[in-house]
Amino acid sequence: MINQQEFTRRRRKLIEMMDSNSIAILTAAPEQTRNRDINYPYRQDSDFFYLSGFPEPEAVLVLAPGREHGEFLVFCRDRNPDREIWDGYRAGPEGTCKKYGADDAFPIDDIDDILPGLLEGRDRVYYAMGKAPTFDRHLMGWVNTIRSQSRAGAVPPGEFIDLDHLLHELRLFKSAAELKIMRTAGEISTRAHCRAMKICKPGMFEYQLQAEIEHEFAMAGARFPAYGSIVGGGANGCILHYVENSAKLKDGDLVLIDAGCELQHYAADITRTFPVNGKFTLEQKAIYDLVLKAQLAGIDTCAVGNHWDEPHQVTVNIITQGLIDLGLLKGELDELIESKGYRDFYMHRAGHWLGMDVHDVGDYKVHDEWRLLEKGMVVTVEPGIYISPDNTQVAKRWRGIGIRIEDDVLISAKGPEVLSSGAPKTTEEIERLMAK
Ligand code: GLY
Ligand code: MN
Ligand code: MN
């Protein structure tokens, strides 16, 4: 759990990064309709949660450095006994101060009366423009309200600055408490992958493996997957974000599972590919071993001081050379890399930042240069080879093989720490587990 002190520390750090006489404003995630009057399960916006721990919709968070009556303000829904019977507990302004440490909290319905007063006299507003268009318009309305009072001496803010840049820089570096949650999310998720390997057999449906995986998540208190679980049998493994998960798993095919739980707003993102019947064919093993070789080498480069693109370059090199050796690519290594000839088989990048969002925030380049890896960053390493069933350039026996191996890796002073090492990766380990 992230405790109150940590939320306070995050707000303090952000305030230290803000220019003097500025204010920051964030909005809660809106509820999303699933159908008619039914909503999707609510998930707070990651930025909003990162700074507050506040889990409710219809809320606005304000950081007003130097404000006499406190710097951390929240506008939230009022208590409402009728609505609470239907929809559940609301903290209300009083509960928000008590439970979430707000210095001041107000009913969201009073925001028109209060927010202009908070903006007035501040030089700069930190705000994620364009994320919530309706709120953008309200904000401009409040600025205009102040402008209309300029003859009475009111001064509207003169500058709007993107909040994301500062805030996402903070989120990129994980604290000890965050890493503890991410390690647990990794453990739960790898347990789920092991469960799928053990239970899988020909004739099952992809959605049944999905159910096994998500059962394991939920039973451990990770109530939702961090993204739509991908379970692709055979050639479905070649569809990068396949979420249909409706096909029958066939004897002799592989199944690719890309699934990770979300635990206390932190994501795991793990992929394993294994044979539906528990035994790799020669072709499957050849491709698998190549992906694994690339992945292990990619993980090795996840070290302080290497640049962000290094794991990608290493995996591209190994996969391209391997495909040449297997006769699947024709040409010279340098040329195929230069012309991106490998992209018929390996068309995505080797990874991304990981954190509260599965594709987490943070810049990948600084001053147009790849960023250097630093202690406390978490990345995924996830090379793959996908041989389209329609690829007539290769012999039939290779077609329809789709393999990705993905782990979550912490950059630490002691070298790469794999947060998802609990699920087997070599063909021998996988076959052994599946034979049990
Ligand atoms: N699960 C999405 C990804 O691996 O990036
Ligand atoms: Mn993934
Ligand atoms: Mn990923």
XYZ file of C-alpha atoms and ligand atoms in Angstrom:
443
model
C 0.000 0.000 0.000
C 1.083 3.517 -0.692
C 0.723 5.400 2.597
C -0.306 8.991 3.284
C 3.285 10.135 3.808
C 4.204 8.957 0.339
C 1.285 10.772 -1.290
C 2.321 13.893 0.643
C 5.927 13.449 -0.471
C 4.837 13.188 -4.114
C 2.824 16.407 -3.897
C 5.719 18.168 -2.189
C 8.137 17.066 -4.895
C 5.829 18.303 -7.629
C 5.375 21.635 -5.876
C 9.172 21.973 -5.656
C 9.388 21.505 -9.433
C 6.684 24.094 -10.181
C 7.570 27.723 -10.925
C 6.881 30.231 -8.208
C 3.385 31.664 -7.966
C 1.819 28.883 -9.993
C -1.036 26.451 -9.475
C -1.650 22.875 -10.692
C -5.053 21.454 -11.576
C -5.936 17.799 -12.284
C -9.241 16.121 -13.054
C -10.434 12.673 -12.014
C -11.141 10.092 -14.717
C -14.731 10.242 -15.980
C -17.017 7.262 -15.611
C -17.411 5.322 -18.853
C -20.720 3.915 -20.005
C -20.708 0.237 -20.943
C -24.317 0.089 -22.048
C -27.394 2.190 -21.258
C -27.147 3.015 -17.525
C -24.347 0.569 -16.715
C -20.778 1.781 -16.356
C -17.486 -0.010 -16.747
C -15.785 -0.660 -13.395
C -14.333 2.683 -12.365
C -10.572 3.213 -12.567
C -9.130 6.505 -11.315
C -6.809 8.443 -13.608
C -3.232 7.444 -12.809
C -1.918 11.014 -12.403
C -4.811 11.922 -10.112
C -4.338 8.792 -8.015
C -0.563 9.216 -7.895
C -0.931 12.556 -6.157
C -3.899 11.817 -3.926
C -4.893 8.176 -3.529
C -8.437 9.487 -4.049
C -10.506 6.829 -5.852
C -13.757 8.638 -6.783
C -14.956 10.170 -10.066
C -16.266 13.758 -10.404
C -13.340 15.284 -8.567
C -10.761 17.984 -9.178
C -7.407 18.232 -7.416
C -5.669 21.567 -6.946
C -2.149 22.239 -5.703
C -1.848 25.861 -4.689
C 1.675 26.413 -3.298
C 1.860 29.010 -0.555
C -1.908 29.215 -0.020
C -2.569 30.296 3.522
C -5.251 27.703 4.297
C -3.326 24.801 2.800
C -1.863 23.812 -0.535
C -3.720 20.552 -1.292
C -7.352 21.060 -2.251
C -9.950 18.655 -3.565
C -13.353 19.273 -5.088
C -15.441 16.120 -4.723
C -18.974 14.781 -4.620
C -20.962 15.658 -1.529
C -22.210 12.902 0.723
C -25.650 11.814 -0.503
C -27.497 9.140 1.494
C -29.889 8.377 -1.404
C -27.169 7.954 -4.009
C -24.943 6.085 -1.569
C -27.668 3.423 -1.147
C -27.435 2.796 -4.913
C -23.830 3.475 -5.795
C -21.845 3.114 -2.586
C -19.830 5.241 -0.223
C -18.604 8.731 -1.032
C -15.983 10.388 1.114
C -17.531 13.865 0.842
C -15.435 16.971 1.556
C -15.030 16.191 5.255
C -14.012 12.576 4.632
C -11.600 13.710 1.922
C -9.721 15.891 4.401
C -9.679 13.166 7.032
C -8.956 10.140 4.886
C -6.821 11.604 2.097
C -5.118 14.441 3.919
C -6.610 17.294 1.859
C -6.003 20.665 3.515
C -9.353 21.850 2.214
C -12.135 20.104 0.315
C -15.275 21.496 -1.305
C -18.361 20.094 -3.015
C -17.719 19.762 -6.745
C -20.938 21.721 -7.379
C -19.289 24.812 -5.833
C -16.289 24.786 -8.172
C -17.581 27.685 -10.338
C -17.643 29.913 -7.270
C -14.320 28.863 -5.781
C -11.840 28.015 -8.545
C -11.639 31.533 -10.111
C -10.526 32.829 -6.703
C -7.758 30.214 -6.575
C -6.555 31.077 -10.086
C -6.659 34.810 -9.584
C -3.224 36.348 -9.097
C -1.293 33.191 -10.083
C 1.117 33.660 -12.988
C 1.043 30.084 -14.319
C -1.327 27.128 -14.438
C 0.043 23.579 -14.739
C -2.599 21.519 -16.464
C -2.874 18.597 -18.914
C -4.565 20.411 -21.781
C -6.743 18.428 -24.170
C -7.206 15.422 -21.874
C -10.683 16.472 -20.687
C -12.174 18.810 -23.324
C -15.241 19.759 -21.256
C -13.067 20.738 -18.328
C -10.746 22.670 -20.701
C -13.749 24.852 -21.591
C -14.696 25.344 -17.926
C -11.143 26.369 -17.155
C -11.127 28.957 -19.958
C -14.494 30.147 -18.656
C -13.011 30.729 -15.188
C -10.078 32.583 -16.696
C -12.555 34.778 -18.601
C -14.471 35.374 -15.389
C -11.285 36.768 -13.834
C -10.525 38.784 -16.983
C -13.960 40.401 -16.843
C -13.072 41.683 -13.386
C -9.760 43.174 -14.441
C -11.002 46.767 -13.911
C -11.491 45.803 -10.267
C -7.832 44.750 -10.191
C -8.235 41.018 -10.859
C -5.281 39.455 -12.718
C -5.806 36.208 -14.684
C -2.966 33.711 -15.096
C -0.876 34.543 -18.147
C 0.541 31.104 -18.925
C -0.654 27.530 -19.199
C 2.074 24.911 -18.915
C 1.825 21.188 -19.602
C 1.664 19.422 -16.250
C 2.462 16.004 -17.752
C 6.098 16.765 -18.297
C 6.880 17.387 -14.602
C 4.532 14.823 -13.152
C 5.528 12.033 -15.519
C 9.169 12.568 -14.719
C 8.299 11.819 -11.076
C 6.242 8.764 -12.000
C 9.089 7.334 -14.082
C 11.187 6.637 -10.965
C 9.634 4.045 -8.693
C 9.914 4.258 -4.908
C 10.500 1.306 -2.571
C 6.760 1.142 -1.828
C 5.868 1.154 -5.514
C 8.415 -1.556 -6.264
C 7.021 -3.703 -3.471
C 3.597 -3.589 -5.139
C 5.083 -4.182 -8.599
C 7.026 -7.217 -7.349
C 3.812 -8.647 -5.913
C 1.936 -7.881 -9.154
C 4.711 -9.751 -10.976
C 4.431 -12.753 -8.637
C 0.652 -12.977 -8.942
C 0.839 -12.704 -12.712
C 3.549 -15.322 -13.135
C 1.520 -17.668 -10.923
C -1.362 -17.117 -13.311
C 0.828 -17.970 -16.324
C 1.970 -21.175 -14.594
C -1.655 -22.052 -13.903
C -2.496 -21.638 -17.597
C 0.456 -23.818 -18.623
C -0.548 -26.554 -16.215
C -4.214 -26.604 -17.192
C -3.907 -26.139 -20.969
C -4.846 -28.961 -23.303
C -6.036 -29.295 -26.903
C -9.744 -28.579 -27.332
C -9.915 -25.869 -24.669
C -10.969 -22.415 -25.775
C -8.741 -19.370 -25.553
C -11.276 -17.695 -23.236
C -11.019 -20.606 -20.839
C -7.303 -19.964 -20.395
C -8.148 -16.268 -19.993
C -10.605 -17.228 -17.227
C -7.952 -19.316 -15.460
C -5.474 -16.445 -15.633
C -7.917 -13.823 -14.397
C -9.193 -16.143 -11.664
C -5.665 -16.328 -10.286
C -5.379 -12.501 -10.426
C -8.685 -11.891 -8.668
C -8.169 -14.534 -5.981
C -4.966 -12.724 -5.011
C -6.781 -9.405 -4.675
C -5.737 -8.071 -8.070
C -9.301 -7.608 -9.220
C -8.651 -6.484 -12.774
C -6.133 -7.201 -15.501
C -3.874 -4.247 -16.293
C -5.005 -4.472 -19.954
C -7.168 -6.774 -22.030
C -5.648 -10.254 -21.628
C -4.335 -11.646 -24.903
C -4.721 -15.395 -25.414
C -3.903 -16.343 -28.999
C -3.678 -19.937 -30.180
C -1.790 -20.788 -33.389
C -1.756 -17.973 -35.918
C -3.773 -15.759 -33.527
C -0.445 -15.368 -31.735
C 0.679 -13.310 -34.750
C -1.979 -10.645 -34.008
C -0.154 -8.343 -31.624
C -3.121 -7.101 -29.606
C -5.484 -10.038 -30.167
C -8.232 -9.863 -27.520
C -11.021 -11.830 -29.169
C -9.853 -14.951 -27.294
C -12.671 -17.031 -28.777
C -10.952 -19.802 -30.761
C -10.423 -23.451 -29.883
C -6.831 -24.398 -29.031
C -5.426 -26.989 -31.398
C -3.103 -29.907 -30.840
C 0.290 -29.029 -32.309
C -0.203 -25.244 -32.064
C 1.414 -22.804 -29.705
C -0.578 -20.417 -27.530
C 0.669 -16.920 -26.769
C -0.578 -15.390 -23.521
C 0.124 -11.722 -22.804
C -1.530 -10.989 -19.476
C -0.662 -9.107 -16.307
C -2.690 -8.055 -13.315
C -3.205 -4.592 -11.935
C -2.522 -4.450 -8.216
C -3.272 -1.270 -6.264
C -3.073 0.709 -9.520
C 0.254 -0.833 -10.655
C 0.582 -3.036 -13.711
C 2.393 -6.232 -14.551
C 2.856 -7.041 -18.245
C 4.007 -10.565 -18.978
C 3.993 -12.781 -22.067
C 4.668 -16.480 -22.302
C 4.238 -18.721 -25.345
C 3.913 -22.471 -24.944
C 2.700 -25.559 -26.838
C -0.990 -26.378 -26.393
C -0.132 -30.088 -26.024
C 2.935 -29.538 -23.855
C 5.618 -30.415 -26.475
C 7.352 -27.967 -28.825
C 7.807 -29.048 -32.460
C 11.262 -28.592 -34.011
C 10.212 -25.433 -35.874
C 8.491 -23.958 -32.811
C 11.538 -24.691 -30.680
C 13.898 -23.121 -33.216
C 11.929 -19.863 -33.266
C 11.314 -19.967 -29.529
C 14.993 -20.387 -28.675
C 15.831 -17.456 -30.931
C 13.279 -15.173 -29.263
C 14.520 -16.294 -25.846
C 18.165 -15.657 -26.777
C 17.206 -12.139 -27.886
C 15.116 -11.543 -24.775
C 17.844 -12.648 -22.348
C 20.395 -10.465 -24.137
C 17.906 -7.571 -24.073
C 17.426 -7.996 -20.320
C 21.215 -7.992 -19.819
C 21.411 -4.506 -21.330
C 18.850 -3.113 -18.874
C 21.567 -1.500 -16.801
C 22.225 1.947 -15.388
C 23.956 4.108 -17.985
C 22.841 2.197 -21.083
C 20.424 4.087 -23.278
C 16.773 3.277 -23.636
C 17.090 1.929 -27.192
C 19.879 -0.536 -26.375
C 17.645 -3.519 -25.498
C 15.760 -2.913 -28.731
C 18.904 -2.796 -30.857
C 20.293 -5.940 -29.241
C 17.085 -7.892 -29.849
C 16.890 -6.692 -33.466
C 20.466 -7.839 -34.082
C 20.007 -11.290 -32.609
C 16.629 -11.920 -34.221
C 17.763 -10.736 -37.648
C 20.908 -12.884 -37.556
C 18.883 -15.861 -36.298
C 16.314 -15.508 -39.068
C 19.145 -15.426 -41.623
C 20.654 -18.575 -40.086
C 17.290 -20.352 -40.268
C 16.888 -19.315 -43.897
C 13.808 -17.226 -43.175
C 15.496 -13.950 -44.157
C 17.799 -13.578 -47.099
C 20.583 -11.000 -47.229
C 23.332 -9.453 -45.133
C 22.787 -8.601 -41.463
C 23.734 -4.911 -41.795
C 21.590 -4.406 -44.870
C 18.566 -6.128 -43.356
C 18.877 -3.974 -40.235
C 19.401 -0.791 -42.250
C 16.411 -1.517 -44.510
C 14.368 -2.805 -41.547
C 13.911 -6.050 -43.468
C 13.355 -7.870 -40.141
C 10.077 -6.028 -39.663
C 8.082 -8.641 -41.570
C 8.775 -10.844 -38.523
C 9.505 -8.443 -35.650
C 7.459 -5.289 -36.130
C 7.250 -3.753 -32.657
C 9.702 -2.260 -30.215
C 11.385 -4.344 -27.535
C 9.583 -2.660 -24.662
C 8.183 0.340 -22.864
C 8.129 1.943 -19.429
C 5.919 0.123 -16.921
C 4.170 1.499 -13.843
C 0.661 2.648 -12.993
C -0.139 2.532 -16.711
C 0.909 -0.534 -18.650
C 2.454 1.693 -21.294
C 3.676 4.011 -18.614
C 4.469 7.699 -18.803
C 7.895 9.297 -19.117
C 9.988 10.655 -21.971
C 12.007 8.190 -24.034
C 14.203 10.885 -25.499
C 15.866 13.880 -23.888
C 17.079 16.693 -26.188
C 16.490 14.392 -29.128
C 18.796 11.678 -27.724
C 17.693 8.315 -26.328
C 17.444 8.650 -22.603
C 19.882 6.818 -20.330
C 18.505 4.136 -18.050
C 18.584 5.067 -14.375
C 18.003 3.343 -11.062
C 14.316 2.935 -10.235
C 12.977 2.829 -13.790
C 10.959 -0.226 -14.788
C 10.831 -1.442 -18.388
C 9.459 -4.417 -20.244
C 11.631 -6.540 -22.529
C 9.417 -8.285 -25.044
C 10.874 -9.307 -28.382
C 8.832 -11.559 -30.630
C 8.813 -13.305 -33.979
C 5.558 -13.533 -35.875
C 5.459 -15.547 -39.093
C 2.260 -14.655 -40.869
C 0.152 -17.596 -42.053
C 0.072 -15.744 -45.403
C 3.853 -15.399 -45.732
C 4.547 -17.297 -48.937
C 8.231 -16.325 -48.804
C 8.892 -19.011 -46.201
C 8.307 -22.769 -46.209
C 4.850 -23.827 -45.036
C 6.148 -25.487 -41.852
C 7.099 -22.075 -40.423
C 3.857 -20.261 -41.179
C 1.519 -19.219 -38.407
C 4.114 -19.394 -35.623
C 3.803 -16.375 -33.314
C 6.076 -16.151 -30.295
C 6.683 -13.353 -27.785
C 8.424 -13.553 -24.421
C 7.929 -10.578 -22.117
C 9.279 -9.759 -18.681
C 9.201 -6.731 -16.397
C 12.634 -5.473 -15.436
C 13.744 -3.028 -12.761
C 16.866 -1.023 -13.485
C 18.896 -1.196 -10.286
C 22.417 -0.501 -9.088
C 22.907 -4.267 -8.793
C 21.916 -4.881 -12.435
C 18.614 -5.870 -13.989
C 16.038 -7.310 -11.569
C 13.371 -9.365 -13.346
C 10.070 -8.837 -11.522
C 8.387 -11.642 -13.428
C 10.881 -14.474 -13.090
C 8.330 -16.862 -11.572
C 7.061 -18.184 -14.907
C 9.290 -20.676 -16.752
C 10.943 -19.546 -19.945
C 13.149 -22.243 -21.443
C 11.452 -24.902 -23.570
C 12.694 -27.574 -21.147
C 11.261 -25.792 -18.088
C 7.945 -25.230 -19.841
C 7.653 -28.820 -21.012
C 8.545 -30.037 -17.526
C 5.857 -27.886 -15.869
C 3.238 -28.869 -18.439
C 4.017 -32.571 -18.025
C 3.139 -32.418 -14.305
N 0.417 -5.970 -23.256
C 0.760 -4.911 -24.108
C 2.208 -4.846 -24.313
O 2.893 -5.809 -24.105
O 2.751 -3.818 -24.604
Mn 2.345 -7.401 -22.866
Mn 4.394 -4.799 -22.915
